[in-house]
CSV table of N, CA and C in Angstrom, one decimal:
chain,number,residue,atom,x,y,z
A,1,UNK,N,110.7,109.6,128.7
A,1,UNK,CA,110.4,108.6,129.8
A,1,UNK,C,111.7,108.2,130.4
A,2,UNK,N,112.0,108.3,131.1
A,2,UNK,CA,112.7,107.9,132.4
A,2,UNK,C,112.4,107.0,133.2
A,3,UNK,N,113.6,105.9,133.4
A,3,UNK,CA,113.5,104.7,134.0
A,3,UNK,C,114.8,104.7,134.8
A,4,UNK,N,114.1,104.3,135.8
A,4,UNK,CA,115.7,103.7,136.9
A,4,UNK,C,116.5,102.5,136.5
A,5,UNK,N,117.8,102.1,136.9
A,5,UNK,CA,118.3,101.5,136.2
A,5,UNK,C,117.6,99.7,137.1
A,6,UNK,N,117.3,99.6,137.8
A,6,UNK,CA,116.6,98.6,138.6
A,6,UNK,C,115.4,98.4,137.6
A,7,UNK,N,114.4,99.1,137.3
A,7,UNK,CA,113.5,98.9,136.5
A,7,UNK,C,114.2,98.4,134.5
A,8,UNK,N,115.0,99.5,134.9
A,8,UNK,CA,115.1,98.8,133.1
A,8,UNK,C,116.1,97.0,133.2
A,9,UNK,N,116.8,96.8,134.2
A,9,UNK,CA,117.1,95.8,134.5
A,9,UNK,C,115.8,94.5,134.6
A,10,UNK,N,115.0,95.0,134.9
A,10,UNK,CA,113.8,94.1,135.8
A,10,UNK,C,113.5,93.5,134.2
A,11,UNK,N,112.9,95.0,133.4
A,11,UNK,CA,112.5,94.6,131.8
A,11,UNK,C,113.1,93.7,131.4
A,12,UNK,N,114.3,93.5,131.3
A,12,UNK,CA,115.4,93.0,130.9
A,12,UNK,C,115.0,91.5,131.1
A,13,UNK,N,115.3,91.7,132.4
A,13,UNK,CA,114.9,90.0,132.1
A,13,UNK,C,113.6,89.4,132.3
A,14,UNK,N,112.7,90.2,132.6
A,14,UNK,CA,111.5,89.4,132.0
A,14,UNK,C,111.1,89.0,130.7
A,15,UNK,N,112.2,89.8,130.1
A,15,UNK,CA,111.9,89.7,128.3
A,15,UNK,C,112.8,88.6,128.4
A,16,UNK,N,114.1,88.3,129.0
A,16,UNK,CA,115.3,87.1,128.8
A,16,UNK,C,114.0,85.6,129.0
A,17,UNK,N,113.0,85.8,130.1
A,17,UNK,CA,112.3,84.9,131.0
A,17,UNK,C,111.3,84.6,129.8
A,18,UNK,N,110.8,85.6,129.0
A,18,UNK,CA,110.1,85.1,128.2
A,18,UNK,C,110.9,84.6,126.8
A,19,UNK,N,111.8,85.0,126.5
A,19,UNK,CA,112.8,84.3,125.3
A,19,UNK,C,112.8,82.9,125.6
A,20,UNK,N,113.3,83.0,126.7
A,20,UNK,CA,113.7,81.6,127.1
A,20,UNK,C,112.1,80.5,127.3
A,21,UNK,N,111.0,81.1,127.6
A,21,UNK,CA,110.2,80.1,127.6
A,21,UNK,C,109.4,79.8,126.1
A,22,UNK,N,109.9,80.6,125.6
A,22,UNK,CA,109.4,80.2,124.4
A,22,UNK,C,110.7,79.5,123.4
A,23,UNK,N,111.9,79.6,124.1
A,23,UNK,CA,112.9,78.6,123.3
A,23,UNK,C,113.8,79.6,122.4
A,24,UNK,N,113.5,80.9,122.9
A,24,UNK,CA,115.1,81.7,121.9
A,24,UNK,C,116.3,81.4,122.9
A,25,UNK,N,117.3,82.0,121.9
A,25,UNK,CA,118.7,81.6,123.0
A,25,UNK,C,118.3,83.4,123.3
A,26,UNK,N,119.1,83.0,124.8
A,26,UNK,CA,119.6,84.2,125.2
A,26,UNK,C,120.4,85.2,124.8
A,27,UNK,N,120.6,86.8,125.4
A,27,UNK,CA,121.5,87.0,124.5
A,27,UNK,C,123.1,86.6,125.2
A,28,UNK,N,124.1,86.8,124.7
A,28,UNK,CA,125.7,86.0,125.3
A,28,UNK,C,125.6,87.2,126.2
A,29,UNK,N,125.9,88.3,127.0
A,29,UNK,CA,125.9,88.9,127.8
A,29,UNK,C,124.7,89.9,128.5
A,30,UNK,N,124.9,90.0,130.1
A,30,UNK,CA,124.0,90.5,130.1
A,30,UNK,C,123.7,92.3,129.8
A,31,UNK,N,124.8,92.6,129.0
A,31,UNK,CA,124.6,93.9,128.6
A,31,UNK,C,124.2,93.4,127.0
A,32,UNK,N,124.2,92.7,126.3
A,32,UNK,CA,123.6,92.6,125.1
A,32,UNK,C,122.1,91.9,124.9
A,33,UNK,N,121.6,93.1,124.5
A,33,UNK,CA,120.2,93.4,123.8
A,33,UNK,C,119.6,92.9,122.5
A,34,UNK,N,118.7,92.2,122.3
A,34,UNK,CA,118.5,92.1,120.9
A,34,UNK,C,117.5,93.2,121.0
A,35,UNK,N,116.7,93.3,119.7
A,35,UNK,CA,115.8,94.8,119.2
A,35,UNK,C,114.6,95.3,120.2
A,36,UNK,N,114.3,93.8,120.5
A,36,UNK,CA,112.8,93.6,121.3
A,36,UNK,C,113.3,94.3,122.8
A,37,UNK,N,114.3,93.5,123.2
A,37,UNK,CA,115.0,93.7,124.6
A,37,UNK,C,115.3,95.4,125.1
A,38,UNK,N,116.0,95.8,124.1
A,38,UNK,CA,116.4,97.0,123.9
A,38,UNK,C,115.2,97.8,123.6
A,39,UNK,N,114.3,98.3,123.0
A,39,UNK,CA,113.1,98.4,123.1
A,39,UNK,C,112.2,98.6,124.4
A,40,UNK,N,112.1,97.4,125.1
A,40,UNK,CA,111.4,97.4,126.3
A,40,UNK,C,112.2,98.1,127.0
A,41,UNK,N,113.6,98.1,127.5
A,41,UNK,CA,114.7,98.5,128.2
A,41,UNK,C,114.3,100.4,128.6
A,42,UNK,N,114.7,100.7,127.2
A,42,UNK,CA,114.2,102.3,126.7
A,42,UNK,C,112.8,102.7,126.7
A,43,UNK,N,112.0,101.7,126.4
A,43,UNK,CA,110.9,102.3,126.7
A,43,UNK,C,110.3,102.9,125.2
A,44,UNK,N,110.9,102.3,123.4
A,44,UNK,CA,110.9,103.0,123.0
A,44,UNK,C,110.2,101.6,121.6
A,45,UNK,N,109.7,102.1,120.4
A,45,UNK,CA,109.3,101.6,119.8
A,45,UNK,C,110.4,100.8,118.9
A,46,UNK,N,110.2,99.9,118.2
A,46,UNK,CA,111.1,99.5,117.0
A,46,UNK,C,111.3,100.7,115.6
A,47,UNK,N,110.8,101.0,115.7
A,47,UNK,CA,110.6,102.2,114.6
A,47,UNK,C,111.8,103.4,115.3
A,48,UNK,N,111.5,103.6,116.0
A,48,UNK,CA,112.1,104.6,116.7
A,48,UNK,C,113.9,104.1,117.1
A,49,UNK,N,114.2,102.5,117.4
A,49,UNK,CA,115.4,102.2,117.3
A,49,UNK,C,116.2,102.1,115.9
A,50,UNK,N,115.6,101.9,115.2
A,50,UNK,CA,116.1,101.8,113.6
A,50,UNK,C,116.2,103.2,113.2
A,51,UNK,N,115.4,104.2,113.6
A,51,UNK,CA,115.9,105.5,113.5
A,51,UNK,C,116.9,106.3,114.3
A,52,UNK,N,117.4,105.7,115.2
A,52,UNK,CA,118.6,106.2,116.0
A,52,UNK,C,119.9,105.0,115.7
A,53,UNK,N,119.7,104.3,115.0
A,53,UNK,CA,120.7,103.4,114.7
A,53,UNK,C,121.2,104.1,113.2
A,54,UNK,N,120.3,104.7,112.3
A,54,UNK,CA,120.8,105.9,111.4
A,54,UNK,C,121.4,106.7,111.3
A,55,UNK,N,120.8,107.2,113.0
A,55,UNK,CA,121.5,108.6,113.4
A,55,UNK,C,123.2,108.3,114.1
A,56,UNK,N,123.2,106.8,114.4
A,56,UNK,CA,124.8,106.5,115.1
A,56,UNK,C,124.7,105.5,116.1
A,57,UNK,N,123.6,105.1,116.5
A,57,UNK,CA,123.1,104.4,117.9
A,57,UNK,C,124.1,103.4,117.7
A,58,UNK,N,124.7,102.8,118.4
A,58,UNK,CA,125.9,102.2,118.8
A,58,UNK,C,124.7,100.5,118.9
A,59,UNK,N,125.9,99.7,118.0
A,59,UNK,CA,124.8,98.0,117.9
A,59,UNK,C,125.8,97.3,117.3
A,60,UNK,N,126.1,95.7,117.9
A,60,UNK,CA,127.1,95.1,117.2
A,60,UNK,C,126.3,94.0,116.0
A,61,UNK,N,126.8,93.7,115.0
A,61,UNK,CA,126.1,92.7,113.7
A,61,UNK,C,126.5,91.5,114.3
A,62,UNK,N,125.1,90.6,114.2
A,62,UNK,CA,125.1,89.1,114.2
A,62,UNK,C,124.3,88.7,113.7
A,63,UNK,N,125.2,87.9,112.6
A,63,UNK,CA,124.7,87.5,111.3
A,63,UNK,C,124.2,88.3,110.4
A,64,UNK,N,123.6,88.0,109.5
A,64,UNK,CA,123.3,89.1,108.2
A,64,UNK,C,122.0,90.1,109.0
A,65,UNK,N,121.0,89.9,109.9
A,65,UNK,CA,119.8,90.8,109.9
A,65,UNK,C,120.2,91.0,111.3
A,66,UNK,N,120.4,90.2,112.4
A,66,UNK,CA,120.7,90.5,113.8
A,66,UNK,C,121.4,91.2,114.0
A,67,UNK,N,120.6,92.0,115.3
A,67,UNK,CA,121.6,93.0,115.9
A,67,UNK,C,122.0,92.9,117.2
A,68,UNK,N,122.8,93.6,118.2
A,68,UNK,CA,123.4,93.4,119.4
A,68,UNK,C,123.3,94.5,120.4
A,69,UNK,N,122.6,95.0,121.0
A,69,UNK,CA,122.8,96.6,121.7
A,69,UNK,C,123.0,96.0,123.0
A,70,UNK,N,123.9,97.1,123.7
A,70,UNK,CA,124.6,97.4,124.6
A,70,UNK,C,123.7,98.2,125.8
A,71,UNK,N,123.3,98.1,126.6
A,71,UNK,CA,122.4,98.7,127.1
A,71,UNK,C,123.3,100.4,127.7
A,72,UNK,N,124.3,99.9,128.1
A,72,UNK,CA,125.0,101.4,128.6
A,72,UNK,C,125.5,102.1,127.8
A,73,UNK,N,126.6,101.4,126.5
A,73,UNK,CA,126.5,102.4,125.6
A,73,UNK,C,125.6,103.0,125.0
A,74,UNK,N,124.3,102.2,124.9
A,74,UNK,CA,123.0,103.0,124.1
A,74,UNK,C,122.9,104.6,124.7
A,75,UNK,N,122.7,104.2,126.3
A,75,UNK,CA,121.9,105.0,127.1
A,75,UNK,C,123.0,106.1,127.2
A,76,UNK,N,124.6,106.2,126.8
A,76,UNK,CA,125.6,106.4,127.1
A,76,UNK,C,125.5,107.5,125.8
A,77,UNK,N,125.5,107.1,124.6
A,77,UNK,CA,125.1,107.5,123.2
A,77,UNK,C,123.8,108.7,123.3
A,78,UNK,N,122.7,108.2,123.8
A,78,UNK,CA,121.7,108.9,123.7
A,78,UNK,C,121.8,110.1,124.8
A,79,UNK,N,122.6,110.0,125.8
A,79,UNK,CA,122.8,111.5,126.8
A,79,UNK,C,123.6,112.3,126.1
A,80,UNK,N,124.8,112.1,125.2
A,80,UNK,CA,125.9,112.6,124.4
A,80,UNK,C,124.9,113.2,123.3
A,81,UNK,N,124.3,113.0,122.6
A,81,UNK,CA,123.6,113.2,121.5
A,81,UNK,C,122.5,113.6,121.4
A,82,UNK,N,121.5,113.7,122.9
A,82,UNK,CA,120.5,114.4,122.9
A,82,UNK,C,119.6,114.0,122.7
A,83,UNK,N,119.5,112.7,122.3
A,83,UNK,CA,118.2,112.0,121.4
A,83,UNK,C,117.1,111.5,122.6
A,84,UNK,N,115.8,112.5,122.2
A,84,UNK,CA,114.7,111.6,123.1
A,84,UNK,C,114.1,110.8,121.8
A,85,UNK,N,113.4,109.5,122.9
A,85,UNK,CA,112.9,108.8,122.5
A,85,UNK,C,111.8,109.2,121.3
A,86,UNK,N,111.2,110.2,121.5
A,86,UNK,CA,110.0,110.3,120.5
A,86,UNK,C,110.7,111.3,119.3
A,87,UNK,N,112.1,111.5,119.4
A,87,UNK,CA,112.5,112.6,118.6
A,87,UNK,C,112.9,113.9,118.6
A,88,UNK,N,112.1,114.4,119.2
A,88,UNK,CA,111.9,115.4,119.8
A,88,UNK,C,112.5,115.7,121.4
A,89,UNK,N,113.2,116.7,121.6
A,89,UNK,CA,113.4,117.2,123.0
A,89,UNK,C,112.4,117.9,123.6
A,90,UNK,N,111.6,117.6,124.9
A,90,UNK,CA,110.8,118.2,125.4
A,90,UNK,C,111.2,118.9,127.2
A,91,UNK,N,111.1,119.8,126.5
A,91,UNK,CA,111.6,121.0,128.1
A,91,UNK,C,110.5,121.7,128.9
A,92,UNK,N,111.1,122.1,130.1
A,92,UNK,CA,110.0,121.5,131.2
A,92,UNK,C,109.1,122.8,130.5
A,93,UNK,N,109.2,123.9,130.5
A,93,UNK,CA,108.7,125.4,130.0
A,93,UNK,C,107.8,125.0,129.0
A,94,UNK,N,107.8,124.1,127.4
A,94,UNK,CA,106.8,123.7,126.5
A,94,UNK,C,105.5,123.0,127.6
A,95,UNK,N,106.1,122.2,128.0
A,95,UNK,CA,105.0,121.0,128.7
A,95,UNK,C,104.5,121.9,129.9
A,96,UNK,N,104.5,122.9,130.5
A,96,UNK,CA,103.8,123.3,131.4
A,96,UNK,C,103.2,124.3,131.1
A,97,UNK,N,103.4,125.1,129.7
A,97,UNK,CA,102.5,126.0,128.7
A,97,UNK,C,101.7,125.5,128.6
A,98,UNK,N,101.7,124.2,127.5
A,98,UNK,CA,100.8,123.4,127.4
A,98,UNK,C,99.9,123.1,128.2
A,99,UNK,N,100.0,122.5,129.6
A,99,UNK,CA,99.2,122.2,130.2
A,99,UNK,C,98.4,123.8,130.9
A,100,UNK,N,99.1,124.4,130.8
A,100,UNK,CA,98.4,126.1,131.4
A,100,UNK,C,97.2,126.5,130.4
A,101,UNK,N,97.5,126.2,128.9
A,101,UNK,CA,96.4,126.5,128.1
A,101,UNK,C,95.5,125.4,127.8
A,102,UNK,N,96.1,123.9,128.2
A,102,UNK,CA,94.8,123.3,128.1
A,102,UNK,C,94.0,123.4,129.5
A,103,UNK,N,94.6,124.1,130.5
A,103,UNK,CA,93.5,124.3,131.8
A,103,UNK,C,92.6,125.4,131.3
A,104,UNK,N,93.1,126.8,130.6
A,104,UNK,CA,92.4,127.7,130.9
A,104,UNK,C,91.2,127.3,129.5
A,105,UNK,N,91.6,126.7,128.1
A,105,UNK,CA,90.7,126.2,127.7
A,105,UNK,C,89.8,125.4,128.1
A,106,UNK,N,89.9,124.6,129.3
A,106,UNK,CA,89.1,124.0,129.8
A,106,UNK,C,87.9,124.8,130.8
A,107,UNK,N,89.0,125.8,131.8
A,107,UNK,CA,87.9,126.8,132.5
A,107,UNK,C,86.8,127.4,131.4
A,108,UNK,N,87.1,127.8,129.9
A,108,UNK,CA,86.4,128.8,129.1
A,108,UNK,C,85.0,127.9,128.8
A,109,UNK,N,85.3,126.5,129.0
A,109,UNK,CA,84.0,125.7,128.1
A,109,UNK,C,83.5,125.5,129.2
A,110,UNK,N,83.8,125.2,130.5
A,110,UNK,CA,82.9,125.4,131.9
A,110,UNK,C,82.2,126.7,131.8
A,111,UNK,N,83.1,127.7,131.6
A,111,UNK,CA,82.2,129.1,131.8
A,111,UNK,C,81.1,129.6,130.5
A,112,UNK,N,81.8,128.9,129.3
A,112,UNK,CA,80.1,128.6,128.4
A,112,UNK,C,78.8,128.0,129.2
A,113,UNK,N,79.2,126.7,129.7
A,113,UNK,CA,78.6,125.7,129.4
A,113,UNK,C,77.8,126.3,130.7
A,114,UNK,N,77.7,127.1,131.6
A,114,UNK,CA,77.2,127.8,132.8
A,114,UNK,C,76.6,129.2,132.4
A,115,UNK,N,76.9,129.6,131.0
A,115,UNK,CA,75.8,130.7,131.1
A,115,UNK,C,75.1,129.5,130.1
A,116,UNK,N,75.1,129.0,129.0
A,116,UNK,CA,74.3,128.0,128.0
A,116,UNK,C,73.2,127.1,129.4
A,117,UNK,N,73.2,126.3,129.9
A,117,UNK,CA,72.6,125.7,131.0
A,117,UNK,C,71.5,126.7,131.7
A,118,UNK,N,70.3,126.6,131.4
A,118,UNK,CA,69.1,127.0,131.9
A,118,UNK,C,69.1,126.7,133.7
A,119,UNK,N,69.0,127.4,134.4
A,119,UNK,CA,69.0,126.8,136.2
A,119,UNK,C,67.6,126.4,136.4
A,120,UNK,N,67.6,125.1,137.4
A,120,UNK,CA,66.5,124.9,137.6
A,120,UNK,C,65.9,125.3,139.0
């Protein structure tokens, strides 16, 4: 998934807009992310950040459990390293197989379903 940097900006702070109306502190810069923030930003699950934070994902420590992400080094990290969001790299040749054989599976159950169908 791909996001413009205007959009992942926007996320950004409607998640600050909702921190703040519910009474968290902000984070101290606007390049620092807590988990949730960073998350919406990317587009990507909590599960999936804890697993690129294994792999190297760049995050400063605050306090014993808090974390701090960087929105450009992340995004900076993950072009260097290849890491899509779901794990997996997907290239355009898979994804347009795929959709070639779920079309022509689709034509084959029309062309059952047209001799099976009695005409009235």
């Amino acid at each position: 998934m791909n996001m413009s940097e205007v959009e992942m900006r926007h996320i950004a702070e409607m998640v600050a807009a909702l921190d703040k109306a519910a009474g968290k502190k902000p984070a101290r810069a606007s390049g620092e992310l807590n988990r949730q923030q960073i998350c919406a930003a990317l587009g990507v699950s909590e599960s999936t950040i804890r697993r690129l934070e294994q792999a190297g994902l760049p995050y400063t420590p605050v306090g014993a459990r808090s974390k701090r992400y960087d929105l450009e080094e992340c995004k900076n990290w993950l072009k260097e390293h290849n890491q899509c969001p779901s794990g997996m790299i997907k290239t355009e040749e898979s994804t347009s197989a795929l959709r070639r054989a779920g079309k022509e599976f689709t034509e084959s159950c029309r062309k059952v379903q047209l001799r099976v169908m009695p005409s009235a």
